[in-house]
XYZ file of C-alpha atoms in Angstrom:
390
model
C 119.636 -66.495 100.852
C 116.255 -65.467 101.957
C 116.740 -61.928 101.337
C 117.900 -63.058 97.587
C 115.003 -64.458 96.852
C 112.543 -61.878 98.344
C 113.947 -59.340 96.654
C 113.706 -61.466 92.827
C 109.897 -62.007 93.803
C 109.562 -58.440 94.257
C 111.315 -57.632 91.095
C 109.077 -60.184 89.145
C 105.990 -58.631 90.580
C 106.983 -55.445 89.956
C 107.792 -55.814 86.234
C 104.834 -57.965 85.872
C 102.805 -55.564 86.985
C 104.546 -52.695 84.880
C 104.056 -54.510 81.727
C 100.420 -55.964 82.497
C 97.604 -55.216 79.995
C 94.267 -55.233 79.387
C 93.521 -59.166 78.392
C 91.025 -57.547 75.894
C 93.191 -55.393 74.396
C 95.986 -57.378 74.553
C 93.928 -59.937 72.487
C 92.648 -57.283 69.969
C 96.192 -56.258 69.680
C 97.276 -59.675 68.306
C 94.340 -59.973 65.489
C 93.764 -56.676 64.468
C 95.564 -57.162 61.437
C 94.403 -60.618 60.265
C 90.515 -60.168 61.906
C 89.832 -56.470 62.124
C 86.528 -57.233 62.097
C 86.928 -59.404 64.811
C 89.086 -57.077 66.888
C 86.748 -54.510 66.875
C 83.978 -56.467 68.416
C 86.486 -57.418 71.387
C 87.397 -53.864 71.443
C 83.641 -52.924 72.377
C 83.200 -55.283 75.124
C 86.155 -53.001 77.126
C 84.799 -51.356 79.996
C 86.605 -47.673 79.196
C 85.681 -46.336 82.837
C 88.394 -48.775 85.049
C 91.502 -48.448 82.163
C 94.552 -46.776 83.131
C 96.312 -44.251 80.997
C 97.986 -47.133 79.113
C 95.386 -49.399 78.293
C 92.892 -45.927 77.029
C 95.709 -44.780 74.875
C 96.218 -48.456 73.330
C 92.393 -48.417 73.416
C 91.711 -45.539 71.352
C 94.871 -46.831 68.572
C 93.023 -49.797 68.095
C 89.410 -48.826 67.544
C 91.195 -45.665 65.440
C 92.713 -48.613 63.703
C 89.564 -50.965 63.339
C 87.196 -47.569 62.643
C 90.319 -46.796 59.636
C 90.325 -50.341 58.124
C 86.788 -51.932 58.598
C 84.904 -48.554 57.778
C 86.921 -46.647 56.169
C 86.363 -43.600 58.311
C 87.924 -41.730 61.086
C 86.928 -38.321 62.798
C 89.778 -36.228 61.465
C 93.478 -36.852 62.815
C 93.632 -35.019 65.935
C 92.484 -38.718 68.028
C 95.282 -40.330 66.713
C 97.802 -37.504 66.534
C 97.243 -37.442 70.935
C 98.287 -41.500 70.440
C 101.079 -40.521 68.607
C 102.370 -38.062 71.321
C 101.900 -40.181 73.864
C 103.728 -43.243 72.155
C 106.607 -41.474 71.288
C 106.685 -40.486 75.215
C 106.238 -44.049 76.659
C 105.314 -46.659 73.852
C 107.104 -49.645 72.700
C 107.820 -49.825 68.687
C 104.529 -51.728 67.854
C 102.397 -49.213 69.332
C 104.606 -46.285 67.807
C 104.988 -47.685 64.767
C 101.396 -48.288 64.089
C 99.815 -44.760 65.694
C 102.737 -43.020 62.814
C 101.097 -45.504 59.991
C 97.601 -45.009 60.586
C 97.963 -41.654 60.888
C 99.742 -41.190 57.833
C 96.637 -43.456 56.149
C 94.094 -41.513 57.839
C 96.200 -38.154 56.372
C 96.333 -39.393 53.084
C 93.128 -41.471 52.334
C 90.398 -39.984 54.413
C 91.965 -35.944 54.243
C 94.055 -35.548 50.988
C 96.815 -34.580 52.723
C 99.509 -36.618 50.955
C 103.196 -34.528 52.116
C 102.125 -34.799 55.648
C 100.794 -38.703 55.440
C 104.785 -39.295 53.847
C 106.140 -37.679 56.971
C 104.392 -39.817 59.098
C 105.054 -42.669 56.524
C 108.642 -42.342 56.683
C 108.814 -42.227 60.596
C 106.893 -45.533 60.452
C 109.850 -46.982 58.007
C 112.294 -45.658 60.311
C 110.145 -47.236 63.711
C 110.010 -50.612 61.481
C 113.104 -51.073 60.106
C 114.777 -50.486 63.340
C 112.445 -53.031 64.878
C 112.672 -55.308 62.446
C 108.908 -55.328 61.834
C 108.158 -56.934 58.609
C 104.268 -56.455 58.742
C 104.477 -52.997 59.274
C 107.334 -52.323 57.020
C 105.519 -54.397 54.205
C 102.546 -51.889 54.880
C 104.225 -48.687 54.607
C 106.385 -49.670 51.761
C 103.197 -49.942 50.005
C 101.859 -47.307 50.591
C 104.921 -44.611 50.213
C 104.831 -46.543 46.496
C 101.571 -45.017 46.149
C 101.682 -42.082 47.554
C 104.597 -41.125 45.044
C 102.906 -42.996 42.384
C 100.246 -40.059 43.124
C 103.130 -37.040 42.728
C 104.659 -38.494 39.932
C 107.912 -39.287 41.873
C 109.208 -42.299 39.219
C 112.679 -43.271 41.272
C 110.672 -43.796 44.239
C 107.638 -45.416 43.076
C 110.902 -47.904 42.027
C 112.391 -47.716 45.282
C 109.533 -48.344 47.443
C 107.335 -50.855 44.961
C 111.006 -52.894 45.301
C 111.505 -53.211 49.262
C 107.494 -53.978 48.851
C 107.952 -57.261 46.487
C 111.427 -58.219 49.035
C 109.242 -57.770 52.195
C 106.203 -59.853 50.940
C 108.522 -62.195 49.512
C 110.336 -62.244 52.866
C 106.300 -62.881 54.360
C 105.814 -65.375 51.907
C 102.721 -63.615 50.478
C 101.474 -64.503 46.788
C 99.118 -61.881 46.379
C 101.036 -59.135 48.258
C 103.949 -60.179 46.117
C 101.569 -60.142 43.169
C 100.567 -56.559 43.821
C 104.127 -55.669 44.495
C 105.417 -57.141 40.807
C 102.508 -55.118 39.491
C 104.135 -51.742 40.972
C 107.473 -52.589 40.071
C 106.219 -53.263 36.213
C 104.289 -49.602 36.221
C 107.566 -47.740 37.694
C 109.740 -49.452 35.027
C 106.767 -48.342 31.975
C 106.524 -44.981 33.574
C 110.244 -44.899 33.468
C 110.755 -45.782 29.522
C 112.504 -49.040 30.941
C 110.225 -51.560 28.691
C 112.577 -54.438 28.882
C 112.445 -54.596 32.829
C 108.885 -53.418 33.166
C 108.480 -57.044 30.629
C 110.302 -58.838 32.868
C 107.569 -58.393 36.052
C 104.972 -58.189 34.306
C 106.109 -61.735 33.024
C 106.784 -62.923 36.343
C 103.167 -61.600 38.131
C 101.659 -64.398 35.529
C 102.623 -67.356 38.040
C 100.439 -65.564 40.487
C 97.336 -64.673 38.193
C 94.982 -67.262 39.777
C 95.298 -65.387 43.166
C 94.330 -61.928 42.038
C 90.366 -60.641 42.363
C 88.988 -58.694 39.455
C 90.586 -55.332 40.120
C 94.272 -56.543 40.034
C 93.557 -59.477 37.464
C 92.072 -56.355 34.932
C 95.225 -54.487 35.965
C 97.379 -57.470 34.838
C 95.582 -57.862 31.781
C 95.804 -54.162 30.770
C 99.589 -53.952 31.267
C 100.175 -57.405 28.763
C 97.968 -55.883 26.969
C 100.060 -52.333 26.103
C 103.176 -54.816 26.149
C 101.946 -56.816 23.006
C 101.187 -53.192 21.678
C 104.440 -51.629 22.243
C 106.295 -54.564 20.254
C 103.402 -54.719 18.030
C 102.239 -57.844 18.361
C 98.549 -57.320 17.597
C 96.944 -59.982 18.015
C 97.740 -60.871 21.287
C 97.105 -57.339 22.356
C 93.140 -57.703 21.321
C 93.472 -60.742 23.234
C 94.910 -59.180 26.219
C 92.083 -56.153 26.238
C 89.107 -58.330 25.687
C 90.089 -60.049 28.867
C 90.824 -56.680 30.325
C 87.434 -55.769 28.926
C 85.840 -58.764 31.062
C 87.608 -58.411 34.074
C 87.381 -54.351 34.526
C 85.327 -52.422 37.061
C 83.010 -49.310 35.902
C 85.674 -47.033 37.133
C 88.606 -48.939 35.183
C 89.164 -47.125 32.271
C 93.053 -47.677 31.569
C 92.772 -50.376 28.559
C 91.312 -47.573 26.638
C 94.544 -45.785 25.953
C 96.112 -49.106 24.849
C 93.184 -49.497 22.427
C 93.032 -46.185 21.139
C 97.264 -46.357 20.567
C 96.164 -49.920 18.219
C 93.817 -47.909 16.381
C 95.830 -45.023 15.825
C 98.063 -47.991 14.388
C 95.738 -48.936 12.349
C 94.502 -45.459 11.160
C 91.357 -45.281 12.728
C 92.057 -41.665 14.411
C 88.461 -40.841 14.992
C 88.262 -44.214 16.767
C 91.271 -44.167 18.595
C 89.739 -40.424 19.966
C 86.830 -41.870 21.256
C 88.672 -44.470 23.043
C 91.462 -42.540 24.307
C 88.557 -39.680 24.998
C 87.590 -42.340 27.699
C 90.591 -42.371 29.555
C 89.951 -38.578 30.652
C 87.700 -39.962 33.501
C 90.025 -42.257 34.978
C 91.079 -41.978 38.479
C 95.267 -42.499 38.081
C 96.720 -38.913 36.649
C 99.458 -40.555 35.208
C 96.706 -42.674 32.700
C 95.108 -39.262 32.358
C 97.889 -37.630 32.020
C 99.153 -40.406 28.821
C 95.714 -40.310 27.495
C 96.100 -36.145 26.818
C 99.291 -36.716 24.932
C 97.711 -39.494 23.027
C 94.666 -37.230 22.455
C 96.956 -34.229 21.304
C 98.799 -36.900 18.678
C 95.895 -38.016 17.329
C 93.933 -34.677 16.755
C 97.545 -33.397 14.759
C 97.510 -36.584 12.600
C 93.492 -35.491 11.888
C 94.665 -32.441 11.127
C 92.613 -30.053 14.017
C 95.738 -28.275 15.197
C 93.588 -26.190 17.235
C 92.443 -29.195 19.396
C 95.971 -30.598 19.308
C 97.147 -27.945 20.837
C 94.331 -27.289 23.491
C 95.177 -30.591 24.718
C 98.473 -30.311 24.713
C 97.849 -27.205 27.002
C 95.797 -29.225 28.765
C 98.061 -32.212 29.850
C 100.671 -29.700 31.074
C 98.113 -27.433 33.221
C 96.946 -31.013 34.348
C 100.255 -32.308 35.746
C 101.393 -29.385 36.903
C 97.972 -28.615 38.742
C 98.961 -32.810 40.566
C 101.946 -31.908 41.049
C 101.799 -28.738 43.259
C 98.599 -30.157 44.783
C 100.841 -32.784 45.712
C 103.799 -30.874 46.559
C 105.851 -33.362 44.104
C 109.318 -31.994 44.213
C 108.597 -31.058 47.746
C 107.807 -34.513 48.809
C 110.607 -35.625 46.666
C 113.597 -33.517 47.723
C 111.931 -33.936 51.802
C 112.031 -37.625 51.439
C 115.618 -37.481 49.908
C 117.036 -34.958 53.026
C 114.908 -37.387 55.709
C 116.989 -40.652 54.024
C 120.236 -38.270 54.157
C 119.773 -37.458 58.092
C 118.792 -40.973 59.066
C 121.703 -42.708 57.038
C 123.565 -40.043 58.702
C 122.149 -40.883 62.358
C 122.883 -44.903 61.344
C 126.585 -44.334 60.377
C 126.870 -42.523 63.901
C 125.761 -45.030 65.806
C 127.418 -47.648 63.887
C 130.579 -45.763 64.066
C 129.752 -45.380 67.997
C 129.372 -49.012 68.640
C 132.234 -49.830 66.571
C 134.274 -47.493 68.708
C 132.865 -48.768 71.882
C 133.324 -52.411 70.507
C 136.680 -51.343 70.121
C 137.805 -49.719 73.181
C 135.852 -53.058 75.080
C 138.093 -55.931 72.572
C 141.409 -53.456 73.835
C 140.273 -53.303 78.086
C 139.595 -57.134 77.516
C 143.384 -57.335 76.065
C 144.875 -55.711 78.015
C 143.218 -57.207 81.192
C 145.085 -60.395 79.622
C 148.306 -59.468 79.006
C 148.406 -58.054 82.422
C 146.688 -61.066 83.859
C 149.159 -63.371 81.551
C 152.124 -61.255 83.113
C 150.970 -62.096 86.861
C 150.388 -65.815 86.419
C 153.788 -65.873 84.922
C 155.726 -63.780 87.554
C 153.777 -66.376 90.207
C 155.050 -69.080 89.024
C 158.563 -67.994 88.837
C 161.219 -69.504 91.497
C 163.377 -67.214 93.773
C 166.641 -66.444 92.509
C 168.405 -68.523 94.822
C 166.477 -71.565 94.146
C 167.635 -71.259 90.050
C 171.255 -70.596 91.498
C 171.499 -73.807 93.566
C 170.019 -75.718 90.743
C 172.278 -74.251 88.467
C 175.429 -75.778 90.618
């Protein structure tokens, strides 16, 4: 009995041991996302010279990832590429998940590198879906709506802006959920789907009181070209001037709505102006719109010459995002990567339905044979049943 419990202590010690951690990084692990600011001042009071390999691998992910979301900054990729080696050697999903993500953020945001930041993207959804971890699935989800919001991939701007509304739904997250309504409205538009793009931009009203200034303009701008498309007006003037109060300087998207209710109106050298505006704005698909507008509205004036310059324009334009961006690249990788990894899922499914299988038949048949002995036990010797039988 002794020996039995000696050896448990030892095995408790052991594994304690194995999975201890440094208390302050441990700590700064479990705020990071909710206090980064926080987390990066317990993250400097570490003494870096007495970790082991463990705790200076998890210490470099975390100030990578307090550097990436407090500052905005991070000294290229190659840090957090050595976390990602080492994680996908010896560390647990959290860990592995989060060195893909940031990575993939630091890739995109910080380099321009958007077909390698959806690699590491995807990897991440694969990590967090197999974990089950809903934060970090809500993050990438948002982002891999961007990032093919940015190469013009429409289906999966859908795709992704959708599993981002069910996960922050699923967090029970108003604004997230806000945002995520707002992506799922701008797939639908981009797609020629009014009717549906309607519908969420309908529903992201019940959530209007949580949004800042940014979103809120966004929201206003998109009921804004909804009143225009079914020509309502006067609640599209309504719409923009609160568009028009709520926009940033570098929010410039209202501007093709107005110029499209002036070109209504025929006021083409007014609706050029405004549309003219549009050229400046960040989003290529608004600049993109705003060139076809432009192009419209110098034919109807009658400058063919201009219509058609702009025209030319637009289509050097997206094409110029689109191989910058690798679009149909990205696309076609992305659609392979989901191919191989539903693949890899049916296999194991199909393995632990097998091995299910083959357990449910060993457990039958140790039953029947089991049944067969109890019965033959219990049975009397032949003379016995004679002698009764008389």
């Amino acid at each position: 009995m002794k020996k039995i419990i000696w050896i448990f202590v030892v095995i408790v010690v052991f594994t304690g041991c194995h999975d201890a951690r440094h208390p302050l990084l441990k700590e700064a692990a479990d705020i990071v996302h909710q206090r980064p600011d926080s987390a990066r001042v317990i993250i400097s009071k570490v003494d870096t010279a007495s970790l082991s390999e463990a705790d200076r691998m998890e210490y470099r992910l975390l100030k990578i990832m307090t550097d990436y979301i407090v500052l905005h900054q991070a000294e290229g990729d190659s840090l957090i590429t050595t976390c990602v080696d080492y994680y996908d050697k010896h560390g647990d999903a959290w860990h592995r998940g989060r060195a893909y993500y940031y990575r993939g953020g630091i890739r995109r945001h910080l380099l321009g590198r958007t077909f390698d930041a959806i690699k590491d993207y995807k990897v991440a959804e694969t990590i967090a879906e197999d974990a089950d971890d809903e934060l970090l699935k809500n993050m990438v989800y948002d982002n891999l709506a961007y990032a093919n919001y940015n190469c013009f991939n429409h289906l999966l701007i859908l795709e992704y802006s959708q599993k981002y509304l069910e996960s922050s739904r699923r967090m029970n997250d108003s604004v997230m959920t806000l945002r995520a309504l707002q992506f799922c409205a701008s797939a639908y538009a981009y797609m020629d789907q009014s009717d549906s793009a309607y519908a969420y931009i309908f529903r992201s009203m019940d959530y209007i009181d949580l949004a800042d200034s940014i979103l809120r303009a966004a929201i206003y701008h998109n009921i804004a070209a909804m009143y225009e498309e079914r020509g309502d007006v006067e609640n599209a003037r309504k719409y923009l001037e609160k568009w028009r109060n709520d926009k940033v300087a570098s929010n410039f998207k209202g501007y093709e709505t107005m110029a499209r209710l002036l070109e209504a109106q025929g006021h083409y050298q007014e609706a050029i102006e405004a549309a003219k505006k549009c050229l400046t704005e960040k989003d290529p698909l608004v600049r993109s719109h705003s060139m076809e507008v432009l192009s419209r509205l110098y034919e109807k004036t009658g400058d063919m010459n201009a219509a058609l310059n702009m025209k030319r324009q637009k289509d050097a334009f997206t094409d110029s995002v689109m191989k910058a961006n690798h679009s149909l690249e990205i696309a076609d990788w992305q659609k392979k990567f989901d191919e191989r990894r539903w693949e890899e899922r049916s296999r194991r499914q199909m393995m632990k339905a097998g091995i299910t299988f083959l357990f449910f038949l060993f457990v039958l048949t140790m039953g029947i044979w089991w049944y067969w002995r109890r019965i033959r036990s219990l049975r009397l010797p032949d003379g016995s049943q004679r002698i009764k039988q008389k």
